[in-house]
Every structure is written in structure tokens, then in C-alpha cells.
Amino acid sequence: MMLMMLTTCLTIVEAQSAKEERAKLREERRLEQARLDSLFYLQSVKAIEEKSFVLEADRVIFKRGQTAYVSSNTNFVALDGDKATVQIAFNIPVSGPNGIGGITVDGTVSGYEQKTDKKGNLYVNFNVSGVGISARVDITLPRNSQNASVTILPNFNSNRLTLDGHILPLHLSNIYKGTAL
């Protein structure tokens, strides 16, 4: 009887120790991820300040809330100085105007504004004008994250489009640009 109680006590202690160890490991992983997110955020902010970045989107949200998951290397908004490219390409077998199932438009940037709120969230707004595009682009980058959202608001219609993805410096991006209009 005494041996059985001792075995039970040891089992309970081992279970509690294992539970504490898992909790400690979870907390270490969480802290490590927070450090990485902070570094990615700083990298994204630097790229935005240099006006040399790409928002690679893995999700497109249409005007009425419909969502499509897409390839991040063919769906993006890129800014390089005063030039911008907006590309949307769906994984469909039919080739679009850009040759990869969608549309690619290049334009000139104007009205570039960047601001940070009290919580550390970064907002970037600019206009893009070109042969195939005239739109307002609004980017939101939450504090300590590289995951961002960009809303494209065309000036001549109400076909708003939102892209969710992550911001990278232009030289680190892995985008494939189709034929522009």
C-alpha cells in the first residue's frame, strides 16, 4: 500500500514537472517569435522609409468581402522611389492581360504620406497614376509585425480591393512581374 502511494505521488510530481516544462518551452517560443516579429517590423519600416518595398499578398479580399487565397510572388504592390506596380494574378489556366492570369499596372507615385500612431502602427498612403491605373493606395502595418494590409481604391469606380500579406525590402522580395499594361 505504501509503495503504491509513493508511486502515485512520484507520477503526479513527474506530470506536474512535465507540464511546467511544456509551459516554459511555450513561453520561450512565444518570446522568440516576438523578437523575430520585432526585427521583421523594423526591416519593413526601413524599407518603407526608403520607398523601396514590396507587399507580397497571399490573400485578396474583394469589395463585398469575398476572399481568395493567392500566390504571394504574383500578387503584390511594389514601390521603388516614385514608381509603383500593382499586380493581381489568380491561379487560373486562362491567361490574363499580363500573361499570368491577371493584370499588372505600372504608375507614378504622388502624394506619398507616412505616419505612425501612438500605438506604433504605421500607415502609408499614396496615389498611383499610369496608363492602366489611377488609384489611392492605403497600407497598414501593425506594430511589431511584417504582416500588412493594402487597400487599393480606384479613382474611376468603386471596385475596392484589399491585399493581405507581408512587407519586404524590394531587394529581398521574390516576385514575378507579368506584362504591364
mmCIF file of C-alpha atoms in Angstrom:
data_model
loop_
_atom_site.group_PDB
_atom_site.id
_atom_site.type_symbol
_atom_site.label_atom_id
_atom_site.label_comp_id
_atom_site.label_asym_id
_atom_site.label_seq_id
_atom_site.Cartn_x
_atom_site.Cartn_y
_atom_site.Cartn_z
ATOM 1 C CA MET A 1 0.000 0.000 0.000
ATOM 2 C CA MET A 2 2.793 2.394 0.932
ATOM 3 C CA LEU A 3 4.673 1.546 -2.269
ATOM 4 C CA MET A 4 1.545 2.224 -4.324
ATOM 5 C CA MET A 5 1.062 5.656 -2.691
ATOM 6 C CA LEU A 6 4.731 6.515 -3.238
ATOM 7 C CA THR A 7 4.488 5.514 -6.916
ATOM 8 C CA THR A 8 1.325 7.604 -7.318
ATOM 9 C CA CYS A 9 2.977 10.643 -5.705
ATOM 10 C CA LEU A 10 6.032 10.296 -7.967
ATOM 11 C CA THR A 11 3.813 10.031 -11.033
ATOM 12 C CA ILE A 12 1.918 13.191 -10.034
ATOM 13 C CA VAL A 13 5.173 15.084 -9.418
ATOM 14 C CA GLU A 14 6.576 13.954 -12.788
ATOM 15 C CA ALA A 15 3.365 15.002 -14.559
ATOM 16 C CA GLN A 16 3.466 18.447 -12.926
ATOM 17 C CA SER A 17 7.135 18.817 -13.810
ATOM 18 C CA ALA A 18 6.460 17.874 -17.439
ATOM 19 C CA LYS A 19 3.541 20.332 -17.550
ATOM 20 C CA GLU A 20 5.743 23.130 -16.175
ATOM 21 C CA GLU A 21 8.467 22.262 -18.681
ATOM 22 C CA ARG A 22 5.993 22.454 -21.599
ATOM 23 C CA ALA A 23 4.709 25.811 -20.332
ATOM 24 C CA LYS A 24 8.269 27.115 -20.043
ATOM 25 C CA LEU A 25 9.071 25.911 -23.572
ATOM 26 C CA ARG A 26 5.881 27.554 -24.924
ATOM 27 C CA GLU A 27 6.820 30.851 -23.257
ATOM 28 C CA GLU A 28 10.346 30.700 -24.709
ATOM 29 C CA ARG A 29 8.922 30.098 -28.203
ATOM 30 C CA ARG A 30 6.488 32.980 -27.755
ATOM 31 C CA LEU A 31 9.287 35.338 -26.693
ATOM 32 C CA GLU A 32 11.492 34.229 -29.584
ATOM 33 C CA GLN A 33 8.633 34.812 -32.047
ATOM 34 C CA ALA A 34 8.039 38.270 -30.544
ATOM 35 C CA ARG A 35 11.733 39.120 -31.066
ATOM 36 C CA LEU A 36 11.586 37.931 -34.685
ATOM 37 C CA ASP A 37 8.377 39.878 -35.330
ATOM 38 C CA SER A 38 10.013 42.997 -33.920
ATOM 39 C CA LEU A 39 13.046 42.583 -36.209
ATOM 40 C CA PHE A 40 10.818 41.975 -39.256
ATOM 41 C CA TYR A 41 8.803 45.079 -38.346
ATOM 42 C CA LEU A 42 11.960 47.210 -38.187
ATOM 43 C CA GLN A 43 13.102 45.793 -41.533
ATOM 44 C CA SER A 44 9.703 46.617 -43.053
ATOM 45 C CA VAL A 45 9.703 50.152 -41.621
ATOM 46 C CA LYS A 46 13.187 50.795 -43.008
ATOM 47 C CA ALA A 47 12.105 49.586 -46.470
ATOM 48 C CA ILE A 48 9.033 51.822 -46.345
ATOM 49 C CA GLU A 49 11.110 54.833 -45.280
ATOM 50 C CA GLU A 50 13.468 54.172 -48.198
ATOM 51 C CA LYS A 51 10.460 53.856 -50.560
ATOM 52 C CA SER A 52 11.802 50.526 -51.783
ATOM 53 C CA PHE A 53 9.442 47.752 -50.684
ATOM 54 C CA VAL A 54 7.005 45.094 -51.803
ATOM 55 C CA LEU A 55 3.839 43.926 -50.115
ATOM 56 C CA GLU A 56 3.605 40.283 -51.197
ATOM 57 C CA ALA A 57 -0.027 39.262 -50.798
ATOM 58 C CA ASP A 58 -1.257 35.778 -50.001
ATOM 59 C CA ARG A 59 -4.914 36.803 -49.692
ATOM 60 C CA VAL A 60 -7.148 39.078 -51.775
ATOM 61 C CA ILE A 61 -10.364 40.482 -50.323
ATOM 62 C CA PHE A 62 -12.874 41.859 -52.786
ATOM 63 C CA LYS A 63 -15.338 44.727 -52.390
ATOM 64 C CA ARG A 64 -18.131 42.651 -50.885
ATOM 65 C CA GLY A 65 -15.896 40.565 -48.597
ATOM 66 C CA GLN A 66 -15.238 37.552 -50.804
ATOM 67 C CA THR A 67 -11.759 36.177 -50.171
ATOM 68 C CA ALA A 68 -9.309 34.379 -52.443
ATOM 69 C CA TYR A 69 -6.012 32.853 -51.355
ATOM 70 C CA VAL A 70 -3.337 33.572 -53.937
ATOM 71 C CA SER A 71 0.355 33.134 -54.640
ATOM 72 C CA SER A 72 2.448 35.843 -52.962
ATOM 73 C CA ASN A 73 5.043 36.023 -55.738
ATOM 74 C CA THR A 74 2.448 37.039 -58.366
ATOM 75 C CA ASN A 75 0.158 39.223 -56.212
ATOM 76 C CA PHE A 76 1.829 42.331 -54.886
ATOM 77 C CA VAL A 77 2.138 46.075 -54.602
ATOM 78 C CA ALA A 78 5.687 47.288 -55.182
ATOM 79 C CA LEU A 79 7.108 50.740 -54.630
ATOM 80 C CA ASP A 80 10.513 51.800 -55.933
ATOM 81 C CA GLY A 81 11.102 55.511 -55.434
ATOM 82 C CA ASP A 82 8.387 57.318 -57.370
ATOM 83 C CA LYS A 83 7.311 54.252 -59.385
ATOM 84 C CA ALA A 84 4.717 51.721 -58.267
ATOM 85 C CA THR A 85 3.469 48.417 -59.616
ATOM 86 C CA VAL A 86 0.194 46.748 -58.685
ATOM 87 C CA GLN A 87 -0.261 43.157 -59.837
ATOM 88 C CA ILE A 88 -3.129 40.754 -59.243
ATOM 89 C CA ALA A 89 -2.905 37.281 -60.757
ATOM 90 C CA PHE A 90 -5.150 34.352 -59.960
ATOM 91 C CA ASN A 91 -4.092 30.751 -60.323
ATOM 92 C CA ILE A 92 -6.363 30.031 -63.265
ATOM 93 C CA PRO A 93 -5.481 28.289 -66.516
ATOM 94 C CA VAL A 94 -6.684 31.253 -68.616
ATOM 95 C CA SER A 95 -4.016 33.844 -69.304
ATOM 96 C CA GLY A 96 -4.929 37.413 -68.429
ATOM 97 C CA PRO A 97 -3.647 40.664 -69.942
ATOM 98 C CA ASN A 98 -0.372 40.253 -68.027
ATOM 99 C CA GLY A 99 0.252 36.714 -69.309
ATOM 100 C CA ILE A 100 -0.101 35.065 -65.874
ATOM 101 C CA GLY A 101 -3.848 35.127 -65.252
ATOM 102 C CA GLY A 102 -4.430 38.670 -64.086
ATOM 103 C CA ILE A 103 -3.468 42.281 -64.543
ATOM 104 C CA THR A 104 -0.264 44.264 -63.960
ATOM 105 C CA VAL A 105 -0.228 48.052 -63.936
ATOM 106 C CA ASP A 106 2.667 50.455 -63.510
ATOM 107 C CA GLY A 107 2.306 54.050 -62.448
ATOM 108 C CA THR A 108 3.878 57.119 -60.945
ATOM 109 C CA VAL A 109 3.528 57.820 -57.232
ATOM 110 C CA SER A 110 2.253 61.140 -55.906
ATOM 111 C CA GLY A 111 1.002 62.400 -52.553
ATOM 112 C CA TYR A 112 3.149 59.961 -50.563
ATOM 113 C CA GLU A 113 2.406 60.187 -46.834
ATOM 114 C CA GLN A 114 3.705 58.088 -43.973
ATOM 115 C CA LYS A 115 2.639 58.353 -40.340
ATOM 116 C CA THR A 116 2.827 56.330 -37.142
ATOM 117 C CA ASP A 117 0.096 56.397 -34.497
ATOM 118 C CA LYS A 118 0.558 56.363 -30.710
ATOM 119 C CA LYS A 119 0.478 52.558 -30.624
ATOM 120 C CA GLY A 120 3.279 52.236 -33.184
ATOM 121 C CA ASN A 121 1.121 51.192 -36.148
ATOM 122 C CA LEU A 122 2.460 52.542 -39.447
ATOM 123 C CA TYR A 123 0.210 53.962 -42.175
ATOM 124 C CA VAL A 124 1.347 54.734 -45.713
ATOM 125 C CA ASN A 125 -0.887 56.451 -48.283
ATOM 126 C CA PHE A 126 -0.139 57.452 -51.870
ATOM 127 C CA ASN A 127 -1.722 57.866 -55.285
ATOM 128 C CA VAL A 128 -0.675 55.846 -58.322
ATOM 129 C CA SER A 129 -1.345 57.177 -61.816
ATOM 130 C CA GLY A 130 -0.454 55.477 -65.066
ATOM 131 C CA VAL A 131 -1.846 54.127 -68.321
ATOM 132 C CA GLY A 132 -3.787 51.318 -66.646
ATOM 133 C CA ILE A 133 -4.279 52.703 -63.147
ATOM 134 C CA SER A 134 -5.448 55.714 -61.225
ATOM 135 C CA ALA A 135 -5.931 54.750 -57.612
ATOM 136 C CA ARG A 136 -5.329 55.582 -53.991
ATOM 137 C CA VAL A 137 -3.216 53.011 -52.113
ATOM 138 C CA ASP A 138 -3.506 52.743 -48.311
ATOM 139 C CA ILE A 139 -1.125 50.449 -46.411
ATOM 140 C CA THR A 140 -1.437 49.498 -42.744
ATOM 141 C CA LEU A 141 1.483 47.854 -40.936
ATOM 142 C CA PRO A 142 0.656 46.900 -37.327
ATOM 143 C CA ARG A 143 3.337 47.422 -34.699
ATOM 144 C CA ASN A 144 5.909 44.615 -34.354
ATOM 145 C CA SER A 145 4.719 42.712 -37.413
ATOM 146 C CA GLN A 146 5.642 42.438 -41.050
ATOM 147 C CA ASN A 147 2.103 41.337 -41.903
ATOM 148 C CA ALA A 148 0.330 44.227 -43.539
ATOM 149 C CA SER A 149 -2.796 45.124 -45.424
ATOM 150 C CA VAL A 150 -3.082 47.307 -48.527
ATOM 151 C CA THR A 151 -6.345 48.718 -49.837
ATOM 152 C CA ILE A 152 -6.474 49.839 -53.454
ATOM 153 C CA LEU A 153 -9.205 52.385 -54.146
ATOM 154 C CA PRO A 154 -9.621 53.121 -57.893
ATOM 155 C CA ASN A 155 -10.499 56.733 -58.683
ATOM 156 C CA PHE A 156 -12.947 55.925 -61.516
ATOM 157 C CA ASN A 157 -15.005 53.108 -59.975
ATOM 158 C CA SER A 158 -15.805 51.584 -56.606
ATOM 159 C CA ASN A 159 -14.092 48.215 -57.114
ATOM 160 C CA ARG A 160 -12.069 48.400 -53.900
ATOM 161 C CA LEU A 161 -9.553 45.612 -53.400
ATOM 162 C CA THR A 162 -7.640 44.660 -50.243
ATOM 163 C CA LEU A 163 -4.478 42.568 -50.202
ATOM 164 C CA ASP A 164 -3.159 40.932 -47.042
ATOM 165 C CA GLY A 165 0.438 39.790 -46.890
ATOM 166 C CA HIS A 166 3.856 40.814 -45.658
ATOM 167 C CA ILE A 167 6.184 43.684 -46.452
ATOM 168 C CA LEU A 168 9.732 43.044 -47.588
ATOM 169 C CA PRO A 169 12.524 45.247 -48.880
ATOM 170 C CA LEU A 170 12.427 45.270 -52.676
ATOM 171 C CA HIS A 171 15.810 43.520 -52.971
ATOM 172 C CA LEU A 172 14.636 40.615 -50.753
ATOM 173 C CA SER A 173 11.318 40.016 -52.491
ATOM 174 C CA ASN A 174 10.594 37.026 -54.664
ATOM 175 C CA ILE A 175 8.062 38.483 -57.082
ATOM 176 C CA TYR A 176 7.366 37.548 -60.672
ATOM 177 C CA LYS A 177 6.134 40.504 -62.683
ATOM 178 C CA GLY A 178 3.866 39.916 -65.645
ATOM 179 C CA THR A 179 3.477 42.132 -68.711
ATOM 180 C CA ALA A 180 2.278 45.578 -67.657
ATOM 181 C CA LEU A 181 -0.485 47.483 -69.420
#
